[in-house]
């Protein structure tokens, strides 16, 4: 993702590279600067609007979307029957605060686990679409 980086003020000891590194290390919800919004890590999967958008992803991709409260609040995407995908294969997302745990499961067995750092909500939605397509829709 591209992010606008301002040059440091004249007389500042920070070089543009140091200034850029400092911005990328901080997680803050600052007001937009010069029309560019900062990365936001404030989203929560439990938010009603977030759930509605995840449901829309499932509807757009013809997937089943479920929530499992027994396993620490997991949000699951599963291929509908008859798609050439093994029964019980799903993408499972757990909100861990600043990070998201994304796993691929077949039945109870986890076959792939990734940790995603929260960033922009729209970027996250596209990453979910890509992960679901690769695991649940493609034939490879």
PDB file of C-alpha atoms in Angstrom:
ATOM      1  CA  UNK A   1       0.000   0.000   0.000  1.00  0.00           C
ATOM      2  CA  UNK A   2       1.303   3.426  -0.888  1.00  0.00           C
ATOM      3  CA  UNK A   3       1.433   6.088   1.777  1.00  0.00           C
ATOM      4  CA  UNK A   4       2.295   9.755   1.391  1.00  0.00           C
ATOM      5  CA  UNK A   5       5.431  10.741   3.293  1.00  0.00           C
ATOM      6  CA  UNK A   6       6.101  14.401   4.069  1.00  0.00           C
ATOM      7  CA  UNK A   7       9.641  15.747   4.099  1.00  0.00           C
ATOM      8  CA  UNK A   8      10.847  16.855   7.539  1.00  0.00           C
ATOM      9  CA  UNK A   9      10.751  20.581   8.273  1.00  0.00           C
ATOM     10  CA  UNK A  10      13.851  22.553   7.324  1.00  0.00           C
ATOM     11  CA  UNK A  11      16.464  22.366  10.027  1.00  0.00           C
ATOM     12  CA  UNK A  12      15.179  18.985  11.236  1.00  0.00           C
ATOM     13  CA  UNK A  13      17.766  16.301  11.860  1.00  0.00           C
ATOM     14  CA  UNK A  14      15.552  13.565  10.397  1.00  0.00           C
ATOM     15  CA  UNK A  15      16.253  12.559   6.835  1.00  0.00           C
ATOM     16  CA  UNK A  16      13.208  11.667   4.679  1.00  0.00           C
ATOM     17  CA  UNK A  17      14.107   7.971   5.104  1.00  0.00           C
ATOM     18  CA  UNK A  18      14.237   8.271   8.909  1.00  0.00           C
ATOM     19  CA  UNK A  19      10.994  10.232   8.917  1.00  0.00           C
ATOM     20  CA  UNK A  20       9.355   7.544   6.764  1.00  0.00           C
ATOM     21  CA  UNK A  21      10.559   4.756   9.052  1.00  0.00           C
ATOM     22  CA  UNK A  22       9.220   6.581  12.105  1.00  0.00           C
ATOM     23  CA  UNK A  23       5.783   6.913  10.507  1.00  0.00           C
ATOM     24  CA  UNK A  24       5.595   3.249   9.537  1.00  0.00           C
ATOM     25  CA  UNK A  25       6.475   2.088  13.065  1.00  0.00           C
ATOM     26  CA  UNK A  26       3.728   4.052  14.771  1.00  0.00           C
ATOM     27  CA  UNK A  27       0.133   2.872  14.897  1.00  0.00           C
ATOM     28  CA  UNK A  28      -1.991   5.942  15.333  1.00  0.00           C
ATOM     29  CA  UNK A  29      -5.270   7.300  14.059  1.00  0.00           C
ATOM     30  CA  UNK A  30      -4.087  10.791  13.218  1.00  0.00           C
ATOM     31  CA  UNK A  31      -6.242  13.173  11.241  1.00  0.00           C
ATOM     32  CA  UNK A  32      -5.707  13.126   7.464  1.00  0.00           C
ATOM     33  CA  UNK A  33      -2.663  15.099   6.346  1.00  0.00           C
ATOM     34  CA  UNK A  34      -2.729  16.693   2.895  1.00  0.00           C
ATOM     35  CA  UNK A  35      -5.748  14.579   1.942  1.00  0.00           C
ATOM     36  CA  UNK A  36      -4.059  11.268   2.811  1.00  0.00           C
ATOM     37  CA  UNK A  37      -5.440   9.166   5.632  1.00  0.00           C
ATOM     38  CA  UNK A  38      -3.172   7.250   7.973  1.00  0.00           C
ATOM     39  CA  UNK A  39      -3.410   3.524   8.501  1.00  0.00           C
ATOM     40  CA  UNK A  40      -6.175   2.595  10.911  1.00  0.00           C
ATOM     41  CA  UNK A  41      -5.888  -0.400  13.202  1.00  0.00           C
ATOM     42  CA  UNK A  42      -9.001   0.489  15.143  1.00  0.00           C
ATOM     43  CA  UNK A  43     -11.408  -1.897  13.407  1.00  0.00           C
ATOM     44  CA  UNK A  44     -12.934  -4.834  15.231  1.00  0.00           C
ATOM     45  CA  UNK A  45     -14.481  -7.864  13.570  1.00  0.00           C
ATOM     46  CA  UNK A  46     -17.209  -7.874  16.246  1.00  0.00           C
ATOM     47  CA  UNK A  47     -18.480  -4.469  15.094  1.00  0.00           C
ATOM     48  CA  UNK A  48     -21.876  -4.675  13.389  1.00  0.00           C
ATOM     49  CA  UNK A  49     -20.692  -2.801  10.306  1.00  0.00           C
ATOM     50  CA  UNK A  50     -17.669  -5.115   9.980  1.00  0.00           C
ATOM     51  CA  UNK A  51     -19.878  -8.192  10.214  1.00  0.00           C
ATOM     52  CA  UNK A  52     -22.212  -6.768   7.561  1.00  0.00           C
ATOM     53  CA  UNK A  53     -19.282  -6.246   5.184  1.00  0.00           C
ATOM     54  CA  UNK A  54     -17.908  -9.748   5.848  1.00  0.00           C
ATOM     55  CA  UNK A  55     -21.388 -11.134   5.112  1.00  0.00           C
ATOM     56  CA  UNK A  56     -21.342  -9.218   1.831  1.00  0.00           C
ATOM     57  CA  UNK A  57     -17.990 -10.811   0.906  1.00  0.00           C
ATOM     58  CA  UNK A  58     -19.530 -14.249   1.554  1.00  0.00           C
ATOM     59  CA  UNK A  59     -22.614 -13.395  -0.514  1.00  0.00           C
ATOM     60  CA  UNK A  60     -20.520 -12.031  -3.407  1.00  0.00           C
ATOM     61  CA  UNK A  61     -18.380 -15.192  -3.457  1.00  0.00           C
ATOM     62  CA  UNK A  62     -21.217 -17.685  -2.812  1.00  0.00           C
ATOM     63  CA  UNK A  63     -19.704 -18.822   0.499  1.00  0.00           C
ATOM     64  CA  UNK A  64     -21.238 -19.717   3.852  1.00  0.00           C
ATOM     65  CA  UNK A  65     -20.309 -17.280   6.643  1.00  0.00           C
ATOM     66  CA  UNK A  66     -20.540 -18.424  10.273  1.00  0.00           C
ATOM     67  CA  UNK A  67     -19.448 -17.287  13.714  1.00  0.00           C
ATOM     68  CA  UNK A  68     -18.133 -19.766  16.290  1.00  0.00           C
ATOM     69  CA  UNK A  69     -18.313 -18.336  19.820  1.00  0.00           C
ATOM     70  CA  UNK A  70     -16.974 -21.544  21.390  1.00  0.00           C
ATOM     71  CA  UNK A  71     -13.538 -21.096  19.848  1.00  0.00           C
ATOM     72  CA  UNK A  72     -12.747 -17.554  21.031  1.00  0.00           C
ATOM     73  CA  UNK A  73     -14.894 -15.791  18.467  1.00  0.00           C
ATOM     74  CA  UNK A  74     -13.957 -17.173  15.063  1.00  0.00           C
ATOM     75  CA  UNK A  75     -15.387 -15.849  11.807  1.00  0.00           C
ATOM     76  CA  UNK A  76     -15.537 -18.632   9.209  1.00  0.00           C
ATOM     77  CA  UNK A  77     -15.919 -18.702   5.424  1.00  0.00           C
ATOM     78  CA  UNK A  78     -16.787 -22.085   3.921  1.00  0.00           C
ATOM     79  CA  UNK A  79     -17.408 -23.201   0.344  1.00  0.00           C
ATOM     80  CA  UNK A  80     -20.933 -24.352  -0.379  1.00  0.00           C
ATOM     81  CA  UNK A  81     -21.410 -28.060  -1.153  1.00  0.00           C
ATOM     82  CA  UNK A  82     -20.717 -29.362  -4.638  1.00  0.00           C
ATOM     83  CA  UNK A  83     -17.879 -27.001  -5.569  1.00  0.00           C
ATOM     84  CA  UNK A  84     -15.046 -29.555  -5.758  1.00  0.00           C
ATOM     85  CA  UNK A  85     -13.692 -28.424  -2.386  1.00  0.00           C
ATOM     86  CA  UNK A  86     -13.353 -30.989   0.434  1.00  0.00           C
ATOM     87  CA  UNK A  87     -16.251 -30.946   2.891  1.00  0.00           C
ATOM     88  CA  UNK A  88     -15.433 -28.877   5.945  1.00  0.00           C
ATOM     89  CA  UNK A  89     -12.707 -26.794   4.271  1.00  0.00           C
ATOM     90  CA  UNK A  90     -12.841 -23.220   5.541  1.00  0.00           C
ATOM     91  CA  UNK A  91     -10.970 -19.994   6.153  1.00  0.00           C
ATOM     92  CA  UNK A  92     -11.133 -19.002   9.832  1.00  0.00           C
ATOM     93  CA  UNK A  93     -10.336 -15.513  11.132  1.00  0.00           C
ATOM     94  CA  UNK A  94      -9.849 -14.611  14.799  1.00  0.00           C
ATOM     95  CA  UNK A  95      -9.470 -11.006  15.997  1.00  0.00           C
ATOM     96  CA  UNK A  96      -6.537 -10.778  18.434  1.00  0.00           C
ATOM     97  CA  UNK A  97      -6.523  -7.011  18.921  1.00  0.00           C
ATOM     98  CA  UNK A  98      -3.739  -5.539  16.778  1.00  0.00           C
ATOM     99  CA  UNK A  99      -3.402  -8.776  14.785  1.00  0.00           C
ATOM    100  CA  UNK A 100      -5.659 -11.256  13.042  1.00  0.00           C
ATOM    101  CA  UNK A 101      -5.096 -15.005  13.032  1.00  0.00           C
ATOM    102  CA  UNK A 102      -6.082 -16.425   9.633  1.00  0.00           C
ATOM    103  CA  UNK A 103      -6.137 -20.186   9.247  1.00  0.00           C
ATOM    104  CA  UNK A 104      -7.168 -22.675   6.603  1.00  0.00           C
ATOM    105  CA  UNK A 105      -8.902 -25.749   7.992  1.00  0.00           C
ATOM    106  CA  UNK A 106     -10.194 -29.029   6.718  1.00  0.00           C
ATOM    107  CA  UNK A 107     -12.474 -30.319   9.440  1.00  0.00           C
ATOM    108  CA  UNK A 108     -10.702 -29.835  12.774  1.00  0.00           C
ATOM    109  CA  UNK A 109      -7.192 -29.888  11.222  1.00  0.00           C
ATOM    110  CA  UNK A 110      -5.428 -26.586  10.533  1.00  0.00           C
ATOM    111  CA  UNK A 111      -3.381 -26.905   7.357  1.00  0.00           C
ATOM    112  CA  UNK A 112      -2.152 -23.295   7.163  1.00  0.00           C
ATOM    113  CA  UNK A 113      -1.890 -20.475   9.719  1.00  0.00           C
ATOM    114  CA  UNK A 114      -0.988 -16.841   9.044  1.00  0.00           C
ATOM    115  CA  UNK A 115      -0.818 -13.799  11.310  1.00  0.00           C
ATOM    116  CA  UNK A 116      -1.978 -10.583   9.659  1.00  0.00           C
ATOM    117  CA  UNK A 117      -1.259  -7.207  11.215  1.00  0.00           C
ATOM    118  CA  UNK A 118      -4.278  -4.927  11.105  1.00  0.00           C
ATOM    119  CA  UNK A 119      -4.015  -2.049   8.686  1.00  0.00           C
ATOM    120  CA  UNK A 120      -6.655  -0.505   6.454  1.00  0.00           C
ATOM    121  CA  UNK A 121     -10.141  -2.102   6.586  1.00  0.00           C
ATOM    122  CA  UNK A 122     -10.633  -2.101   2.803  1.00  0.00           C
ATOM    123  CA  UNK A 123      -7.214  -3.700   2.311  1.00  0.00           C
ATOM    124  CA  UNK A 124      -8.223  -6.384   4.818  1.00  0.00           C
ATOM    125  CA  UNK A 125     -11.464  -7.102   2.927  1.00  0.00           C
ATOM    126  CA  UNK A 126      -9.548  -7.575  -0.331  1.00  0.00           C
ATOM    127  CA  UNK A 127      -7.046  -9.856   1.428  1.00  0.00           C
ATOM    128  CA  UNK A 128      -9.962 -11.955   2.747  1.00  0.00           C
ATOM    129  CA  UNK A 129     -11.417 -12.192  -0.769  1.00  0.00           C
ATOM    130  CA  UNK A 130      -8.057 -13.337  -2.146  1.00  0.00           C
ATOM    131  CA  UNK A 131      -7.509 -15.888   0.614  1.00  0.00           C
ATOM    132  CA  UNK A 132     -11.030 -17.299   0.205  1.00  0.00           C
ATOM    133  CA  UNK A 133     -10.723 -17.444  -3.573  1.00  0.00           C
ATOM    134  CA  UNK A 134      -7.401 -19.272  -3.458  1.00  0.00           C
ATOM    135  CA  UNK A 135      -8.461 -21.783  -0.794  1.00  0.00           C
ATOM    136  CA  UNK A 136     -12.152 -22.262  -1.515  1.00  0.00           C
ATOM    137  CA  UNK A 137     -12.802 -21.376  -5.151  1.00  0.00           C
ATOM    138  CA  UNK A 138      -9.744 -22.195  -7.256  1.00  0.00           C
ATOM    139  CA  UNK A 139      -9.155 -25.747  -8.439  1.00  0.00           C
ATOM    140  CA  UNK A 140      -5.434 -25.799  -7.582  1.00  0.00           C
TER     141      UNK A 140
END
